[in-house]
């Protein structure tokens, strides 16, 4: 009788332990499931998802676009080249050219502005050049014009962009050049004699240069040498 009672008690004890273990397993599983379900995950609304096809640019299109951009960047600014007066179209101003320079060895003559002075340079008692400058000028350094006798053998017309006629000379020249605020322009006189000449204007500042350009053109047109008279 005692043996039967003990077996019954042992059976109930084992069943209780198994039930308790199973209950713990269920509770732990439920807790883990709840944690997993409650964790925040990105939510995607399928109605607002749109797959955009990749745009493939034609092979040559990128190069064309790049070249177009580079071309725009390298183009000169509008009006930049036409800022100064063009000798072929501008009117020469001789109204202020009231003084006359005259030299005997090459019989060079030209008119220059009132208030200017000059110094000439000779080589072997023959004119090599003469420099005119504004004696009383608010511009520092003062503007000046240099006339130079040139060696005909070193003349190269390819160095010049334009050519024109003044009196009986063919004149070659380029656009004005700017360097460190100094603006200059050179005119080369090609003649039929043993000497060629060049005349160069240099002034500090673009505005100053443009203001004096018509007078410089007047000096060019009054230039003579040999047996010419004004």
XYZ file of N, CA and C in Angstrom:
690
model
N 0.845 -1.214 0.000
C 0.000 0.000 0.000
C 0.863 1.238 0.000
N 1.865 1.189 0.833
C 2.790 2.323 0.878
C 3.540 2.480 -0.435
N 3.886 1.353 -1.032
C 4.591 1.392 -2.309
C 3.736 2.033 -3.378
N 2.447 1.701 -3.468
C 1.525 2.272 -4.455
C 1.377 3.756 -4.281
N 1.279 4.188 -2.984
C 1.112 5.617 -2.690
C 2.345 6.391 -3.125
N 3.523 5.825 -2.880
C 4.757 6.507 -3.279
C 4.848 6.639 -4.806
N 4.458 5.551 -5.513
C 4.500 5.623 -6.986
C 3.563 6.686 -7.518
N 2.386 6.793 -6.863
C 1.410 7.796 -7.295
C 1.939 9.196 -7.060
N 2.577 9.367 -5.904
C 3.143 10.699 -5.604
C 4.260 11.057 -6.575
N 5.083 10.047 -6.895
C 6.184 10.307 -7.841
C 5.649 10.680 -9.221
N 4.570 9.991 -9.610
C 3.984 10.287 -10.939
C 3.464 11.703 -10.991
N 2.739 12.090 -9.925
C 2.217 13.491 -9.889
C 3.349 14.507 -9.882
N 4.433 14.159 -9.184
C 5.569 15.100 -9.117
C 6.201 15.281 -10.492
N 6.375 14.185 -11.228
C 6.976 14.260 -12.578
C 6.089 15.038 -13.532
N 4.773 14.772 -13.450
C 3.820 15.490 -14.329
C 3.849 16.984 -14.033
N 3.937 17.312 -12.723
C 3.965 18.729 -12.333
C 5.208 19.424 -12.852
N 6.330 18.723 -12.715
C 7.555 19.318 -13.221
C 7.508 19.519 -14.742
N 6.972 18.511 -15.466
C 6.877 18.627 -16.928
C 5.959 19.761 -17.340
N 4.831 19.882 -16.625
C 3.878 20.952 -16.946
C 4.490 22.311 -16.685
N 5.222 22.381 -15.543
C 5.862 23.654 -15.195
C 6.914 24.032 -16.236
N 7.685 23.012 -16.661
C 8.716 23.295 -17.682
C 8.101 23.726 -18.997
N 6.989 23.019 -19.380
C 6.325 23.372 -20.633
C 5.764 24.781 -20.587
N 5.220 25.143 -19.398
C 4.655 26.488 -19.230
C 5.747 27.560 -19.372
N 6.901 27.290 -18.770
C 8.004 28.252 -18.890
C 8.465 28.415 -20.348
N 8.485 27.260 -21.043
C 8.889 27.341 -22.456
C 7.910 28.168 -23.265
N 6.612 27.956 -23.019
C 5.580 28.723 -23.746
C 5.686 30.199 -23.432
N 5.903 30.541 -22.136
C 5.998 31.954 -21.744
C 7.226 32.619 -22.367
N 8.345 31.885 -22.348
C 9.563 32.455 -22.930
C 9.411 32.663 -24.437
N 8.791 31.691 -25.109
C 8.563 31.803 -26.556
C 7.660 32.978 -26.889
N 6.601 33.118 -26.054
C 5.668 34.230 -26.275
C 6.363 35.576 -26.088
N 7.230 35.629 -25.075
C 7.953 36.885 -24.822
C 8.883 37.228 -25.977
N 9.589 36.223 -26.490
C 10.483 36.460 -27.622
C 9.717 36.889 -28.859
N 8.556 36.250 -29.088
C 7.737 36.613 -30.250
C 7.229 38.046 -30.144
N 6.843 38.421 -28.911
C 6.345 39.787 -28.705
C 7.453 40.811 -28.959
N 8.662 40.482 -28.518
C 9.788 41.407 -28.741
C 10.071 41.576 -30.229
N 10.046 40.434 -30.937
C 10.309 40.501 -32.375
C 9.251 41.284 -33.119
N 7.992 41.102 -32.744
C 6.892 41.797 -33.424
C 6.874 43.283 -33.095
N 7.352 43.640 -31.897
C 7.295 45.056 -31.494
C 8.480 45.864 -31.983
N 9.508 45.220 -32.511
C 10.676 45.967 -32.992
C 10.299 46.766 -34.224
N 10.818 48.058 -34.361
C 10.478 48.948 -35.471
C 11.249 48.556 -36.711
N 10.528 48.427 -37.811
C 11.126 48.088 -39.100
C 10.664 49.089 -40.139
N 11.495 49.367 -41.143
C 11.079 50.292 -42.209
C 9.808 49.802 -42.866
N 8.876 50.702 -43.050
C 7.606 50.357 -43.680
C 7.590 50.922 -45.082
N 7.239 50.151 -46.018
C 7.209 50.545 -47.422
C 5.781 50.468 -47.914
N 5.309 51.609 -48.475
C 3.986 51.624 -49.058
C 4.135 51.309 -50.541
N 3.660 50.150 -50.955
C 3.875 49.740 -52.348
C 3.230 50.673 -53.347
N 2.246 51.484 -52.893
C 1.596 52.390 -53.839
C 2.501 53.556 -54.228
N 3.527 53.876 -53.427
C 4.382 55.027 -53.694
C 5.793 54.646 -54.105
N 5.995 53.406 -54.374
C 7.302 52.956 -54.827
C 7.286 52.882 -56.337
N 8.220 53.644 -56.983
C 8.281 53.648 -58.439
C 9.719 53.463 -58.855
N 9.961 52.463 -59.620
C 11.311 52.195 -60.098
C 11.557 53.024 -61.342
N 12.530 53.966 -61.259
C 12.846 54.839 -62.392
C 13.917 54.182 -63.238
N 13.698 54.075 -64.531
C 14.724 53.463 -65.381
C 15.965 54.344 -65.449
N 17.110 53.751 -65.467
C 18.371 54.487 -65.553
C 18.490 55.163 -66.909
N 18.862 56.472 -66.896
C 19.014 57.220 -68.137
C 20.449 57.068 -68.610
N 20.604 56.493 -69.765
C 21.935 56.273 -70.325
C 22.189 57.346 -71.365
N 23.203 58.197 -71.150
C 23.538 59.278 -72.077
C 24.303 58.712 -73.259
N 23.948 59.114 -74.476
C 24.689 58.639 -75.645
C 26.173 58.915 -75.497
N 26.954 58.071 -76.116
C 28.409 58.139 -75.940
C 28.975 59.493 -76.329
N 28.487 60.085 -77.417
C 29.065 61.344 -77.887
C 28.456 62.576 -77.259
N 27.323 62.432 -76.527
C 26.615 63.593 -76.017
C 27.423 64.317 -74.945
N 28.081 63.580 -74.078
C 28.867 64.191 -73.014
C 30.010 64.995 -73.592
N 30.660 64.459 -74.610
C 31.769 65.165 -75.225
C 31.314 66.452 -75.887
N 30.133 66.384 -76.564
C 29.597 67.571 -77.227
C 29.283 68.647 -76.211
N 28.669 68.253 -75.079
C 28.327 69.207 -74.045
C 29.571 69.842 -73.456
N 30.584 69.037 -73.206
C 31.833 69.549 -72.640
C 32.517 70.515 -73.602
N 32.553 70.146 -74.893
C 33.187 71.007 -75.879
C 32.450 72.328 -76.018
N 31.096 72.271 -75.959
C 30.310 73.492 -76.059
C 30.612 74.419 -74.898
N 30.715 73.843 -73.681
C 31.024 74.640 -72.501
C 32.397 75.267 -72.606
N 33.387 74.467 -73.058
C 34.734 74.996 -73.204
C 34.788 76.108 -74.229
N 34.011 75.960 -75.320
C 33.986 76.977 -76.364
C 33.433 78.282 -75.837
N 32.367 78.197 -75.008
C 31.789 79.402 -74.437
C 32.767 80.084 -73.504
N 33.526 79.291 -72.734
C 34.454 79.862 -71.775
C 35.632 80.549 -72.459
N 36.035 80.056 -73.648
C 37.202 80.620 -74.319
C 36.854 81.751 -75.268
N 35.561 81.981 -75.495
C 35.185 83.067 -76.384
C 35.467 84.412 -75.729
N 35.958 85.415 -76.486
C 36.211 86.732 -75.895
C 34.916 87.403 -75.483
N 35.005 88.275 -74.511
C 33.833 88.996 -74.047
C 33.317 89.914 -75.148
N 31.979 90.071 -75.247
C 31.412 90.927 -76.297
C 31.964 92.344 -76.212
N 32.414 92.853 -77.337
C 32.910 94.218 -77.402
C 34.342 94.399 -76.949
N 34.982 93.327 -76.462
C 36.342 93.465 -75.939
C 37.310 93.891 -77.033
N 37.253 93.278 -78.191
C 38.192 93.589 -79.262
C 37.881 94.934 -79.901
N 36.635 95.387 -79.852
C 36.253 96.635 -80.484
C 36.262 97.801 -79.500
N 36.871 97.611 -78.329
C 36.890 98.676 -77.328
C 37.661 99.892 -77.852
N 38.819 99.657 -78.467
C 39.630 100.758 -78.988
C 39.149 101.151 -80.382
N 39.594 102.318 -80.811
C 39.226 102.785 -82.144
C 39.961 101.980 -83.216
N 39.259 101.745 -84.318
C 39.844 101.048 -85.454
C 40.409 102.085 -86.424
N 41.675 101.924 -86.774
C 42.339 102.930 -87.600
C 41.667 103.114 -88.959
N 41.172 102.028 -89.537
C 40.581 102.115 -90.870
C 39.264 102.885 -90.856
N 38.606 102.951 -89.680
C 37.287 103.594 -89.620
C 37.273 104.876 -88.797
N 38.243 105.033 -87.909
C 38.230 106.194 -87.013
C 38.713 107.451 -87.739
N 38.265 108.577 -87.253
C 38.664 109.855 -87.829
C 39.886 110.376 -87.092
N 40.928 110.736 -87.840
C 42.133 111.280 -87.230
C 41.878 112.707 -86.765
N 42.424 113.039 -85.592
C 42.250 114.374 -85.025
C 43.581 115.129 -85.112
N 43.628 116.148 -85.964
C 44.846 116.957 -86.114
C 44.679 118.357 -85.526
N 43.539 118.606 -84.871
C 43.250 119.960 -84.384
C 44.238 120.418 -83.314
N 44.746 119.478 -82.501
C 45.668 119.850 -81.422
C 47.128 119.676 -81.831
N 47.370 119.234 -83.070
C 48.743 119.015 -83.539
C 49.276 120.312 -84.134
N 49.727 121.213 -83.258
C 50.102 122.556 -83.694
C 51.617 122.732 -83.781
N 52.378 121.775 -83.324
C 53.832 121.873 -83.395
C 54.345 120.957 -84.508
N 55.448 121.350 -85.135
C 55.994 120.605 -86.268
C 57.413 120.151 -85.940
N 57.645 118.865 -86.091
C 59.000 118.329 -85.964
C 59.591 118.194 -87.363
N 60.826 118.658 -87.518
C 61.501 118.577 -88.814
C 62.954 118.221 -88.587
N 63.489 117.300 -89.383
C 64.870 116.830 -89.220
C 65.514 116.723 -90.588
N 66.801 117.137 -90.722
C 67.392 117.302 -92.045
C 67.971 116.049 -92.681
N 68.456 115.066 -91.923
C 69.198 113.963 -92.537
C 68.306 113.067 -93.387
N 67.123 112.750 -92.909
C 66.166 111.957 -93.688
C 64.954 112.793 -94.093
N 65.010 114.093 -93.742
C 63.913 115.012 -94.062
C 62.578 114.491 -93.514
N 62.649 114.059 -92.285
C 61.434 113.580 -91.606
C 60.674 114.769 -91.045
N 59.363 114.750 -91.207
C 58.502 115.791 -90.665
C 57.191 115.166 -90.199
N 56.702 115.689 -89.107
C 55.364 115.331 -88.646
C 54.904 116.348 -87.620
N 53.630 116.402 -87.398
C 53.051 117.304 -86.409
C 52.813 116.544 -85.106
N 52.952 117.264 -83.983
C 52.734 116.636 -82.678
C 51.982 117.604 -81.769
N 51.409 117.101 -80.656
C 50.473 117.919 -79.860
C 51.125 119.103 -79.153
N 50.318 120.113 -78.916
C 50.740 121.263 -78.134
C 51.025 120.818 -76.698
N 52.115 121.334 -76.122
C 52.489 120.957 -74.763
C 53.381 119.739 -74.690
N 53.690 119.142 -75.834
C 54.607 118.005 -75.868
C 56.018 118.485 -76.223
N 57.000 117.674 -75.908
C 58.381 117.937 -76.278
C 58.977 116.686 -76.884
N 60.243 116.745 -77.287
C 60.838 115.570 -77.935
C 62.340 115.543 -77.720
N 62.911 114.389 -77.955
C 64.357 114.220 -78.006
C 64.655 113.234 -79.130
N 65.596 113.576 -79.994
C 65.910 112.677 -81.112
C 67.270 112.020 -80.905
N 67.441 110.871 -81.545
C 68.661 110.081 -81.423
C 69.257 109.884 -82.814
N 70.549 110.163 -82.918
C 71.258 110.002 -84.188
C 72.307 108.903 -84.066
N 72.558 108.224 -85.171
C 73.664 107.274 -85.277
C 74.473 107.654 -86.509
N 75.744 107.944 -86.287
C 76.638 108.369 -87.372
C 76.043 109.567 -88.110
N 75.610 110.519 -87.309
C 75.067 111.776 -87.848
C 73.848 111.564 -88.740
N 73.110 110.499 -88.455
C 71.897 110.221 -89.231
C 70.783 109.832 -88.259
N 69.569 110.289 -88.541
C 68.456 110.033 -87.629
C 68.228 108.533 -87.430
N 68.120 108.139 -86.158
C 67.788 106.753 -85.826
C 66.423 106.656 -85.166
N 66.020 107.690 -84.467
C 64.708 107.697 -83.824
C 64.456 109.008 -83.119
N 63.208 109.249 -82.766
C 62.838 110.440 -82.017
C 61.653 110.070 -81.115
N 61.694 110.573 -79.880
C 60.647 110.281 -78.904
C 59.944 111.581 -78.513
N 58.613 111.565 -78.622
C 57.773 112.687 -78.218
C 57.036 112.295 -76.931
N 56.905 113.228 -75.984
C 56.128 112.926 -74.783
C 55.475 114.194 -74.246
N 54.448 113.989 -73.437
C 53.715 115.099 -72.846
C 54.526 115.679 -71.703
N 54.945 116.929 -71.844
C 55.807 117.542 -70.838
C 55.064 117.784 -69.527
N 53.804 118.168 -69.606
C 52.995 118.409 -68.404
C 51.764 117.517 -68.472
N 51.897 116.364 -67.866
C 50.815 115.389 -67.941
C 50.435 114.912 -66.546
N 49.144 114.671 -66.344
C 48.663 114.113 -65.079
C 48.845 112.606 -65.019
N 49.259 112.010 -66.122
C 49.467 110.571 -66.191
C 50.923 110.268 -65.888
N 51.155 109.292 -65.025
C 52.521 108.904 -64.671
C 52.722 107.410 -64.928
N 53.691 107.046 -65.773
C 54.574 107.924 -66.544
C 53.799 108.621 -67.665
N 54.309 109.731 -68.175
C 53.580 110.478 -69.217
C 53.478 109.672 -70.502
N 52.429 109.882 -71.280
C 52.309 109.187 -72.576
C 53.396 109.649 -73.536
N 53.814 108.727 -74.394
C 54.823 109.109 -75.380
C 54.626 108.366 -76.696
N 55.190 108.950 -77.749
C 55.177 108.376 -79.095
C 56.625 108.267 -79.549
N 56.992 107.089 -80.026
C 58.376 106.869 -80.470
C 58.380 106.550 -81.960
N 59.107 107.367 -82.713
C 59.319 107.139 -84.139
C 60.703 106.527 -84.319
N 60.793 105.437 -85.066
C 62.065 104.721 -85.208
C 62.329 104.386 -86.667
N 63.590 104.543 -87.072
C 64.024 104.116 -88.407
C 64.295 102.610 -88.343
N 63.737 101.862 -89.309
C 63.802 100.403 -89.261
C 64.663 99.837 -90.394
N 65.252 98.688 -90.109
C 66.011 97.951 -91.113
C 65.029 97.210 -92.017
N 65.038 97.501 -93.284
C 64.060 96.904 -94.208
C 64.206 95.381 -94.319
N 65.424 94.866 -94.105
C 65.680 93.439 -94.316
C 65.013 92.547 -93.271
N 64.651 93.097 -92.118
C 64.057 92.261 -91.076
C 62.528 92.393 -91.035
N 61.964 93.082 -92.008
C 60.506 93.240 -92.034
C 59.822 91.915 -92.340
N 58.779 91.612 -91.566
C 57.996 90.394 -91.767
C 56.509 90.747 -91.713
N 55.832 90.778 -92.867
C 54.413 91.174 -92.871
C 53.505 90.213 -92.104
N 53.961 88.977 -91.878
C 53.132 88.006 -91.156
C 52.972 88.358 -89.678
N 53.786 89.252 -89.190
C 53.683 89.664 -87.799
C 52.519 90.625 -87.569
N 51.915 91.101 -88.662
C 50.869 92.111 -88.534
C 49.532 91.568 -89.034
N 48.502 92.039 -88.397
C 47.146 91.577 -88.707
C 46.474 92.428 -89.784
N 46.773 93.723 -89.816
C 46.116 94.631 -90.751
C 47.160 95.383 -91.584
N 46.691 95.909 -92.704
C 47.514 96.848 -93.466
C 46.599 97.859 -94.146
N 47.146 99.040 -94.370
C 46.363 100.139 -94.946
C 47.318 101.068 -95.686
N 46.741 102.112 -96.268
C 47.562 103.091 -96.980
C 47.457 104.440 -96.291
N 48.614 105.058 -96.057
C 48.673 106.435 -95.585
C 49.589 107.184 -96.541
N 49.043 108.194 -97.182
C 49.812 108.928 -98.183
C 50.358 107.933 -99.218
N 51.675 107.835 -99.356
C 52.245 106.881 -100.325
C 52.878 105.671 -99.649
N 52.530 105.429 -98.378
C 53.116 104.318 -97.637
C 52.083 103.230 -97.398
N 52.582 102.004 -97.325
C 51.755 100.897 -96.846
C 52.024 100.740 -95.362
N 50.976 100.787 -94.571
C 51.121 100.742 -93.123
C 50.592 99.409 -92.604
N 51.404 98.740 -91.799
C 51.033 97.468 -91.176
C 50.864 97.690 -89.670
N 49.863 97.029 -89.073
C 49.633 97.235 -87.643
C 48.775 96.107 -87.066
N 48.744 96.056 -85.742
C 47.935 95.095 -84.996
C 46.988 95.849 -84.070
N 46.168 95.095 -83.354
C 45.320 95.700 -82.327
C 46.192 96.183 -81.168
N 45.723 97.157 -80.401
C 46.485 97.594 -79.225
C 46.725 96.431 -78.258
N 47.834 96.484 -77.562
C 48.203 95.457 -76.596
C 48.272 96.063 -75.199
N 47.883 95.266 -74.201
C 47.910 95.709 -72.811
C 48.875 94.844 -72.025
N 49.746 95.487 -71.243
C 50.689 94.779 -70.399
C 50.954 95.610 -69.151
N 50.509 95.067 -68.002
C 50.722 95.731 -66.714
C 50.245 97.180 -66.749
N 49.025 97.371 -67.207
C 48.346 98.665 -67.276
C 48.903 99.594 -68.366
N 49.946 99.173 -69.056
C 50.472 99.962 -70.164
C 49.840 99.467 -71.468
N 49.269 100.396 -72.237
C 48.630 100.055 -73.503
C 49.477 100.634 -74.630
N 49.746 99.830 -75.655
C 50.606 100.283 -76.752
C 50.047 99.813 -78.088
N 50.434 100.519 -79.132
C 50.083 100.137 -80.501
C 51.187 100.610 -81.437
N 51.584 99.732 -82.370
C 52.700 100.014 -83.277
C 52.188 100.031 -84.718
N 52.632 101.028 -85.474
C 52.360 101.112 -86.906
C 53.694 101.075 -87.651
N 53.760 100.192 -88.640
C 55.001 100.026 -89.414
C 54.791 100.612 -90.807
N 55.646 101.564 -91.187
C 55.575 102.203 -92.502
C 56.513 101.474 -93.466
N 55.940 100.809 -94.444
C 56.732 100.144 -95.478
C 56.861 101.103 -96.661
N 58.098 101.465 -97.004
C 58.321 102.471 -98.041
C 59.024 101.852 -99.249
N 59.200 102.669 -100.279
C 59.911 102.246 -101.483
C 61.346 102.755 -101.497
N 61.812 103.268 -100.377
C 63.172 103.814 -100.296
C 64.049 102.898 -99.441
N 65.200 103.417 -99.031
C 66.148 102.605 -98.267
C 65.743 102.448 -96.803
N 64.826 103.262 -96.318
C 64.433 103.212 -94.920
C 62.946 102.908 -94.759
N 62.654 102.088 -93.771
C 61.293 101.933 -93.268
C 61.220 102.637 -91.918
N 59.986 102.841 -91.442
C 59.797 103.521 -90.156
C 58.711 102.809 -89.358
N 58.758 102.995 -88.065
C 57.657 102.542 -87.211
C 57.323 103.653 -86.237
N 56.056 103.723 -85.839
C 55.620 104.705 -84.857
C 54.796 103.986 -83.796
N 55.155 104.201 -82.528
C 54.542 103.469 -81.418
C 54.002 104.441 -80.378
N 52.774 104.187 -79.948
C 52.148 104.964 -78.877
C 52.068 104.102 -77.624
N 52.449 104.666 -76.474
C 52.343 103.974 -75.192
C 51.727 104.930 -74.174
N 50.656 104.480 -73.531
C 49.988 105.267 -72.485
C 49.536 104.311 -71.383
N 49.565 104.779 -70.152
C 49.069 103.993 -69.035
C 47.553 104.136 -68.943
N 46.858 103.004 -68.972
C 45.404 103.023 -68.791
C 44.639 102.935 -70.097
N 43.605 102.113 -70.112
C 42.802 101.915 -71.317
C 42.076 103.197 -71.737
N 41.460 103.872 -70.753
C 40.702 105.078 -71.085
C 41.616 106.160 -71.649
N 42.788 106.339 -71.024
C 43.730 107.348 -71.512
C 44.175 107.043 -72.939
N 44.419 105.762 -73.192
C 44.861 105.375 -74.526
C 43.774 105.678 -75.558
N 42.553 105.312 -75.232
C 41.470 105.514 -76.193
C 41.218 107.003 -76.451
N 41.364 107.829 -75.402
C 41.161 109.265 -75.568
C 42.188 109.853 -76.536
N 43.442 109.372 -76.437
C 44.506 109.949 -77.270
C 44.612 109.297 -78.647
N 43.971 108.180 -78.864
C 44.098 107.472 -80.144
C 43.837 108.354 -81.367
N 42.768 109.138 -81.422
C 42.536 109.966 -82.617
C 43.681 110.939 -82.901
N 44.314 111.498 -81.845
C 45.461 112.384 -82.062
C 46.663 111.595 -82.581
N 46.834 110.391 -82.068
C 47.915 109.534 -82.557
C 47.712 109.217 -84.031
N 46.480 108.927 -84.414
C 46.186 108.694 -85.831
C 46.503 109.947 -86.653
N 46.262 111.134 -86.061
C 46.612 112.371 -86.750
C 48.113 112.493 -86.965
N 48.900 112.113 -85.940
C 50.359 112.139 -86.098
C 50.800 111.187 -87.211
N 50.175 110.017 -87.275
C 50.511 109.055 -88.318
C 50.262 109.639 -89.707
N 49.155 110.327 -89.841
C 48.782 110.838 -91.164
C 49.548 112.096 -91.557
N 50.194 112.750 -90.594
C 51.013 113.918 -90.942
C 52.482 113.540 -91.149
N 52.804 112.263 -90.964
C 54.195 111.842 -91.107
C 54.623 111.909 -92.580
N 55.788 112.512 -92.806
C 56.378 112.586 -94.129
C 57.895 112.404 -94.002
N 58.521 111.966 -95.075
C 59.978 112.018 -95.132
C 60.389 112.152 -96.602
N 61.599 112.574 -96.803
C 62.062 112.802 -98.176
C 61.687 114.196 -98.639
N 61.160 114.291 -99.859
C 60.873 115.584 -100.465
C 59.423 116.023 -100.320
N 58.696 115.410 -99.375
C 57.304 115.758 -99.199
C 57.173 117.061 -98.395
N 56.063 117.747 -98.600
C 55.748 118.927 -97.808
C 54.331 118.768 -97.286
N 53.993 119.444 -96.201
C 52.631 119.353 -95.637
C 51.633 120.033 -96.563
